[in-house]
Short mmCIF file of C-alpha atoms and ligand atoms in Angstrom, two decimals:
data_model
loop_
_atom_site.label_atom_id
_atom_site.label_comp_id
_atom_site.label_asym_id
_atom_site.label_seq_id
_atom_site.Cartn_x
_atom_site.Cartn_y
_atom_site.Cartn_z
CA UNK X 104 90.13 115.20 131.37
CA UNK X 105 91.08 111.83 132.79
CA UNK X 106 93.63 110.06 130.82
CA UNK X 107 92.98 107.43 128.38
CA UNK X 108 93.80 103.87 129.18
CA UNK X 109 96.22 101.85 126.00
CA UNK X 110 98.45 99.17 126.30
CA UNK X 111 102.02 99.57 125.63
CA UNK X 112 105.44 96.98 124.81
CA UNK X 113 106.54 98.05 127.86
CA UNK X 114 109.92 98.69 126.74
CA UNK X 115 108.87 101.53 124.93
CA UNK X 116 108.39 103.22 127.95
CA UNK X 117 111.85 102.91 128.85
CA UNK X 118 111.43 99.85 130.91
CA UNK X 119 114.46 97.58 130.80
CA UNK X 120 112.21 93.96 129.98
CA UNK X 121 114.62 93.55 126.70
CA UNK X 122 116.49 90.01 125.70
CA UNK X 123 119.58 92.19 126.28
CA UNK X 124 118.42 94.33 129.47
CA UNK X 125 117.76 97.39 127.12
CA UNK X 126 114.63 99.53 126.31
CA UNK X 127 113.34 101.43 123.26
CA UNK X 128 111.85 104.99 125.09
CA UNK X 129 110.14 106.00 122.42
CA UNK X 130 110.19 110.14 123.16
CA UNK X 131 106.80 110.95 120.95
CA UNK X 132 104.96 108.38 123.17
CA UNK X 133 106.73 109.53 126.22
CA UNK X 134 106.81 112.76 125.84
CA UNK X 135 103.45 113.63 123.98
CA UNK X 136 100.97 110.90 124.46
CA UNK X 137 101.76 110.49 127.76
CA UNK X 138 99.58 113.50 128.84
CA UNK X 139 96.69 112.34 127.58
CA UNK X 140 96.91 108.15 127.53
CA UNK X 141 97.45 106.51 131.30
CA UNK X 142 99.94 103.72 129.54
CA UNK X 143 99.05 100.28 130.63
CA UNK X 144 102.77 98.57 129.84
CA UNK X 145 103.33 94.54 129.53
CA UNK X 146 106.33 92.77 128.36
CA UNK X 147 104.83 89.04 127.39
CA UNK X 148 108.16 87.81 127.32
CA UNK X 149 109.16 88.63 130.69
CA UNK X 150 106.03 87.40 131.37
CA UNK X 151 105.80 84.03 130.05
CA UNK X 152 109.31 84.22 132.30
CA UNK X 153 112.07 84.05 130.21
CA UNK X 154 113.79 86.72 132.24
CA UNK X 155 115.95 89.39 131.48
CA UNK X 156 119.17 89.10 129.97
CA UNK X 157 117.55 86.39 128.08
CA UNK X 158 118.28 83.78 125.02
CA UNK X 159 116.65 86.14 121.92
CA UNK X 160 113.94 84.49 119.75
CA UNK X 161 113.06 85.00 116.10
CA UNK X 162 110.17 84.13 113.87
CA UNK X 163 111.31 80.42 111.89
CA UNK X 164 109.35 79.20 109.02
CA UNK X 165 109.00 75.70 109.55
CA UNK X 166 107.41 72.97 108.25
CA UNK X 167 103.73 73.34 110.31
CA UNK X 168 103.79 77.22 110.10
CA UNK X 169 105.88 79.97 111.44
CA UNK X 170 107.12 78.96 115.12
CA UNK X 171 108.93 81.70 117.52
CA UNK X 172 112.30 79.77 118.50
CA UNK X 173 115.43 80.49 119.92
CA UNK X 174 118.27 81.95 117.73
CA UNK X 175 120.77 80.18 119.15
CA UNK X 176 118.84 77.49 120.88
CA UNK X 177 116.82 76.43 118.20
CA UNK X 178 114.75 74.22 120.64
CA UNK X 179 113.26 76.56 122.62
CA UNK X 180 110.11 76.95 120.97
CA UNK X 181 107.52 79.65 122.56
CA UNK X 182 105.02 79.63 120.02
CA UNK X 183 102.42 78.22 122.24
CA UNK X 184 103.33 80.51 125.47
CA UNK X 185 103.20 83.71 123.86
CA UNK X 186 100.07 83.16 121.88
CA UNK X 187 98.05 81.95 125.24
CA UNK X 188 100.01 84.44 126.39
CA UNK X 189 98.04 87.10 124.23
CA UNK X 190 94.45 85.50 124.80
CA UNK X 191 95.45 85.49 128.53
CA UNK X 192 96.02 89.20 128.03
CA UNK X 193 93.62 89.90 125.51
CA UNK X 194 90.73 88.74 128.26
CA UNK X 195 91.43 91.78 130.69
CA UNK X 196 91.60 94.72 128.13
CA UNK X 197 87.66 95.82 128.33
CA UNK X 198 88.67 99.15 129.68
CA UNK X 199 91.82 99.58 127.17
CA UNK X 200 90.96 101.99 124.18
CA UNK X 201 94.23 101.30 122.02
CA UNK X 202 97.14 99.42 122.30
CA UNK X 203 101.11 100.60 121.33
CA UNK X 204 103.12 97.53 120.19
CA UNK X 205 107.09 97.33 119.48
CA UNK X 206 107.74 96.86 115.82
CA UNK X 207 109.66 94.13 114.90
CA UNK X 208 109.82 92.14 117.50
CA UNK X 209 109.09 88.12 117.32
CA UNK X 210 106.78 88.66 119.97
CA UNK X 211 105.12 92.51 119.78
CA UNK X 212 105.30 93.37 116.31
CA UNK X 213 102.00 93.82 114.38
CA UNK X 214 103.02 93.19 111.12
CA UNK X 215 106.25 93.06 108.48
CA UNK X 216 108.58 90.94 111.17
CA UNK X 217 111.66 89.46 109.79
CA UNK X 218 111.63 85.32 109.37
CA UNK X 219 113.96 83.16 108.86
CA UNK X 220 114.62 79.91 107.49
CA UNK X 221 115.36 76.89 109.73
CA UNK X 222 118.73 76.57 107.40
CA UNK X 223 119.62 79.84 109.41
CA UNK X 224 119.17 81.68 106.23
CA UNK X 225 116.83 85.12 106.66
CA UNK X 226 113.88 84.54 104.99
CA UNK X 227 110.85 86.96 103.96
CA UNK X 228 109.81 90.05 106.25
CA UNK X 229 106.24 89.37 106.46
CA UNK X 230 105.56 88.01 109.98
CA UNK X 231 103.52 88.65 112.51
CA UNK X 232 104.75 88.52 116.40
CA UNK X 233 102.70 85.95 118.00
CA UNK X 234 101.58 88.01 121.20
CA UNK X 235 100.10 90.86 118.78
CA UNK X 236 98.67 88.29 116.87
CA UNK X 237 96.98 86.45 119.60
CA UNK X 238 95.99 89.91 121.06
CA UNK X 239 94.61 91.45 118.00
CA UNK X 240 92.51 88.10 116.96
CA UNK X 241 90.84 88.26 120.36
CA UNK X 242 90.09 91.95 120.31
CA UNK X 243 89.40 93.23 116.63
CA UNK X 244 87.95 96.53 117.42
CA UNK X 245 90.74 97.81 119.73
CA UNK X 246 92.94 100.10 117.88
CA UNK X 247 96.64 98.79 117.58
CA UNK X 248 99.78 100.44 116.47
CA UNK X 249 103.28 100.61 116.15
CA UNK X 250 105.44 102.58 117.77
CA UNK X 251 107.55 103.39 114.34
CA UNK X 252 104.09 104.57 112.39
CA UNK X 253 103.20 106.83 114.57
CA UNK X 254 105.91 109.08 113.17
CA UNK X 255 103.94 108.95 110.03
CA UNK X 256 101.26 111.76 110.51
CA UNK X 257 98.76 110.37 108.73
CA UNK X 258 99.07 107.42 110.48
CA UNK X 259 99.40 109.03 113.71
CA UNK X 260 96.36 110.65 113.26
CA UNK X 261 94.51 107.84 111.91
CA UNK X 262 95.42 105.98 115.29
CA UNK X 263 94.84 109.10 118.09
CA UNK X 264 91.16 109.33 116.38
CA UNK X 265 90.58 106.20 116.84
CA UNK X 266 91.35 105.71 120.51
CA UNK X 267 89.72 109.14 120.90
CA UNK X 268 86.37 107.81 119.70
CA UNK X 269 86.55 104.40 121.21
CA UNK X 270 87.15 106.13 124.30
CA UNK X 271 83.87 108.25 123.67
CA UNK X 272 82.41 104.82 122.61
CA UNK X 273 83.65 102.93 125.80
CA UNK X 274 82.23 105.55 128.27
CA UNK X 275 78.80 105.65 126.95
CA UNK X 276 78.49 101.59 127.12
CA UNK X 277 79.55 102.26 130.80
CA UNK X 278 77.17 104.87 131.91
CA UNK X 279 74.64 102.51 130.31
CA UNK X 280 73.58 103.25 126.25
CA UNK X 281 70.06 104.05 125.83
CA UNK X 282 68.75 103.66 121.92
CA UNK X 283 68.15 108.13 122.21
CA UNK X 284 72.23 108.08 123.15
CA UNK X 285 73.30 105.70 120.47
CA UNK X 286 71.78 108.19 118.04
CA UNK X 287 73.06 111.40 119.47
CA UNK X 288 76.68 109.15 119.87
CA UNK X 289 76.15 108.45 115.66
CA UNK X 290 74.79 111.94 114.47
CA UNK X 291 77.95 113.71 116.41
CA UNK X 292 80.58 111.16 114.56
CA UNK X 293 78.81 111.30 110.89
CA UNK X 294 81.15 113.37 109.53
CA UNK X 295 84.36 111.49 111.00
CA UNK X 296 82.86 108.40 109.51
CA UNK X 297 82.10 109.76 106.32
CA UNK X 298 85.88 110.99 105.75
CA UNK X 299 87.00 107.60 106.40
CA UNK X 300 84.50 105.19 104.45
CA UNK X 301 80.90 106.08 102.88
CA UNK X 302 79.98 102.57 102.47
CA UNK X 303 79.90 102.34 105.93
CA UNK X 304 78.60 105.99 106.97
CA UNK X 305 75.18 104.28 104.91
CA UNK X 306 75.40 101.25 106.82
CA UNK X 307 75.52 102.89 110.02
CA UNK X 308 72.93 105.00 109.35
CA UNK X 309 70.54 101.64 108.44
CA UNK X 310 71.78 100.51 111.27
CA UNK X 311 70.61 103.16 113.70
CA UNK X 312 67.79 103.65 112.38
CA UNK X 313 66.24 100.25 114.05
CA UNK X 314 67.67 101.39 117.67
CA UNK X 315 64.22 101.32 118.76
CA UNK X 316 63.37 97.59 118.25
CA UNK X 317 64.63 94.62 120.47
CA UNK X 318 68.39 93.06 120.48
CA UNK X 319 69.82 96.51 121.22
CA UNK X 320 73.06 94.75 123.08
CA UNK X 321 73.76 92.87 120.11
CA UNK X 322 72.73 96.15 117.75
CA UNK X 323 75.60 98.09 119.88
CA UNK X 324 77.70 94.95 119.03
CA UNK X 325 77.42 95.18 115.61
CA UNK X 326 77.69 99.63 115.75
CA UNK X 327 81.07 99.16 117.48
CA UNK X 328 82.37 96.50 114.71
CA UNK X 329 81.09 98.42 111.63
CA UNK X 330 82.30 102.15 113.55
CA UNK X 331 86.36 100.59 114.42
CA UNK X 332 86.14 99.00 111.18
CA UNK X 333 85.71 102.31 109.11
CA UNK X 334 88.07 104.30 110.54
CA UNK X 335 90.19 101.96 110.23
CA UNK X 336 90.59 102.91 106.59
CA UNK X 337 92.69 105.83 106.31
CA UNK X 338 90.90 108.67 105.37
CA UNK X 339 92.07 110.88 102.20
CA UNK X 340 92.80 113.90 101.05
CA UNK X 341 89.47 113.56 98.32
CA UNK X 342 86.83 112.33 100.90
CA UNK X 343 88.11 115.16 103.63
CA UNK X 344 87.92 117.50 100.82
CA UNK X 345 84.19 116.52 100.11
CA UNK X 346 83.56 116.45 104.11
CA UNK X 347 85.08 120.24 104.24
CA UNK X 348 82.77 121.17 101.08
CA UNK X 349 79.73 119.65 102.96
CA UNK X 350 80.55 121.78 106.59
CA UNK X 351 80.23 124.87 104.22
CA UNK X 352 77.40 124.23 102.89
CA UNK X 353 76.26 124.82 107.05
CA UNK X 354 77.13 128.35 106.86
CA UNK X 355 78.07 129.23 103.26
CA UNK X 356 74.81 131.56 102.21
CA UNK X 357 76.17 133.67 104.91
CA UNK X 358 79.15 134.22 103.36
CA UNK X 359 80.55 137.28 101.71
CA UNK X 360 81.69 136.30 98.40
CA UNK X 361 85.21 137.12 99.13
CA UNK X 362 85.27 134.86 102.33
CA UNK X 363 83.25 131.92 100.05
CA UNK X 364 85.91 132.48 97.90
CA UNK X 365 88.64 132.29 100.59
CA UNK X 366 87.18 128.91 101.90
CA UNK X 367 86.83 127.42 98.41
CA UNK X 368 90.08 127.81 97.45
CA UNK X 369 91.67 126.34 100.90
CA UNK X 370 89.65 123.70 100.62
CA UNK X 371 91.22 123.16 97.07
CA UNK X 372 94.66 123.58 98.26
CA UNK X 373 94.24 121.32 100.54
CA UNK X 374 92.74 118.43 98.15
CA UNK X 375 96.36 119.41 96.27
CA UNK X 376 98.41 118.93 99.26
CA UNK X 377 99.73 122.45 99.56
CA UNK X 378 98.44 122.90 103.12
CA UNK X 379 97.35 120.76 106.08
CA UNK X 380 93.90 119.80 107.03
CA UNK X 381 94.18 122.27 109.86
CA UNK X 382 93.90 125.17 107.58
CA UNK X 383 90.64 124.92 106.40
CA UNK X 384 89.68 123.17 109.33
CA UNK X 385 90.49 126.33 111.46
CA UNK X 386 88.67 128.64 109.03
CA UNK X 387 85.17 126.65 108.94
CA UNK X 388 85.47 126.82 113.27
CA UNK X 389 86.25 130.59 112.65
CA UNK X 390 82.90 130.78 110.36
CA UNK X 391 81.06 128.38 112.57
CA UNK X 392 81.56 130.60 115.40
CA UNK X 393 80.00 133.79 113.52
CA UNK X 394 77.48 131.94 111.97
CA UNK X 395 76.31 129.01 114.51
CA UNK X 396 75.00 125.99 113.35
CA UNK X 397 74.27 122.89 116.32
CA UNK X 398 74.60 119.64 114.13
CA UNK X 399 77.72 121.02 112.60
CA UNK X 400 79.18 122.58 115.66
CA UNK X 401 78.59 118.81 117.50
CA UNK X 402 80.50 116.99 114.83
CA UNK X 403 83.24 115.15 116.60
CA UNK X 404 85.30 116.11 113.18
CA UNK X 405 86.09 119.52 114.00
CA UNK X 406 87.62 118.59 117.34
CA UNK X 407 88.30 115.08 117.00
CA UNK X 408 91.39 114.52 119.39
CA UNK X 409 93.01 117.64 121.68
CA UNK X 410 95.28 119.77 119.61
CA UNK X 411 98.40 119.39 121.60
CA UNK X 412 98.43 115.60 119.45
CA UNK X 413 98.01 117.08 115.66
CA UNK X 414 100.84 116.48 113.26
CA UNK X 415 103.49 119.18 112.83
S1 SF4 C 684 109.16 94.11 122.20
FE1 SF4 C 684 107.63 93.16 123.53
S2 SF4 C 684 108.59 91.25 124.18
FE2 SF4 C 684 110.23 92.55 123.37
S3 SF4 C 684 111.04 93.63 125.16
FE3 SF4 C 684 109.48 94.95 124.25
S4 SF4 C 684 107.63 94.44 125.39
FE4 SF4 C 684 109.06 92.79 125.76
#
């Protein structure tokens, strides 16, 4: 499998862009991700050339907003640089399916960034670096993390899926979608979307469902919004519960009652956190095997990302 283009801070592939001439290698992304994702690094303040060592910068609330100024040089201000910066960026990334920032950073950090007064006193950690900012206005349905969440599983997992299925997404728009491959591309993902928001499993559906008729550039538009905008929401342990109850219902008549049994109460320990998605997960691809069913077996779910990248 060819790997998957994402953008990356590029010090957190070891790269030494920092105001200091240090790097933050990141070993997860470096050592994991790395095999699968063809890393795409940029360093926006190296590149709006403020060199390396260089005069740090911090995020200042100031009268007309928060500015990104010098902390000892309080009038450097490169507010304006690192946000064109971004849109600059932010116009080349059609073939990028995710993007890896630096948290914390003035610049890279997508959200919680320490601010400060213009007193010099630290004010509230709620900021936003103004490249990410720029980068993630331009392009809402590119996933975007941080480096320091991905060590949360869930949120790791949240994230790989994504890029996984806008990668899916991205290829079909390339080999050219026809309305027959935007409904084989929908009825593969149903259950992913369903785990992650059933609002919007409905509206996709709706939406689908008029492939057929004319606008269908602007129909795929409004698919790819709607799709990165569900999973966006973090799926829980409830609605993969109910998603694992409706798989067995593919197979379950088959069933002894003993392995019912067994299923049923995996699927409850999961919903009580006792063991990890994989578990029943593995079982229902055991049953599916013995007892075959196509839509199921298609579902993007089962095998949503390879399983070198699962949590644990
Ligand atoms: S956080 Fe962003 S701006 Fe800072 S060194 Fe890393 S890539 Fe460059």
């Amino acid at each position: 499998m060819e790997k998957i283009p994402v953008g990356i801070s590029s010090c957190l592939l070891g790269e030494r862009v920092r105001f200091d001439g240090g790097h933050k290698y990141d070993r997860f992304i470096n050592r994991r991700l790395a095999d699968f994702f063809d890393f795409r690094p940029f360093c926006p303040e190296v590149a709006i050339g403020l060199g390396i060592p260089r005069e740090p910068i911090r995020l200042v609330t100031t009268a007309t907003g928060l500015r990104v100024q010098g902390v000892k040089n309080t009038a450097l201000d490169v507010t304006e640089r690192l946000v064109a910066c971004g849109g600059q960026a932010a116009r080349d990334m059609d073939a990028l399916c995710g993007y890896i920032f630096k948290a914390r950073s003035p610049s890279c950090g997508m959200a919680r960034v320490k601010t400060w007064h213009e007193s010099g006193l630290p004010g509230r950690s709620d900021g936003i670096g103004a490249y990410a900012q720029a980068v993630m206005r331009a392009r809402p349905n590119l996933p975007c993390e941080e480096e320091g969440r991905l060590n949360d599983p869930d949120l790791r997992d949240n994230f790989i899926e994504r890029v996984f299925t806008r990668y899916r997404w991205t290829r079909l728009l390339a080999r050219g979608i026809t309305p027959a491959q935007l409904v084989e591309f929908h009825s593969r993902h149903k259950l992913t979307v369903m785990a992650h928001n059933q609002a919007a499993y409905r509206r996709l559906g709706r939406l689908v469902a008029t492939a057929g008729g004319k606008g269908f550039g602007e129909l795929c538009d409004r698919y790819e919004t709607e799709l990165m905008t569900a999973l966006k929401r973090q799926a829980t342990r409830k609605s993969h519960g109910n998603v694992l109850q409706h798989l067995q219902g593919y197979f379950s008549r088959q069933l002894t009652a003993d392995d019912r049994a067994e299923l049923g109460g995996l699927i409850d320990r999961y919903r009580l956190g006792l063991v990890p998605l994989a578990a029943p997960l593995t079982l229902i691809r055991h049953h599916l095997r013995h007892y075959p069913n196509d839509w199921a077996l298609r579902q993007t779910y089962l095998d949503p990302y390879p399983p070198e990248l699962l949590p644990g």
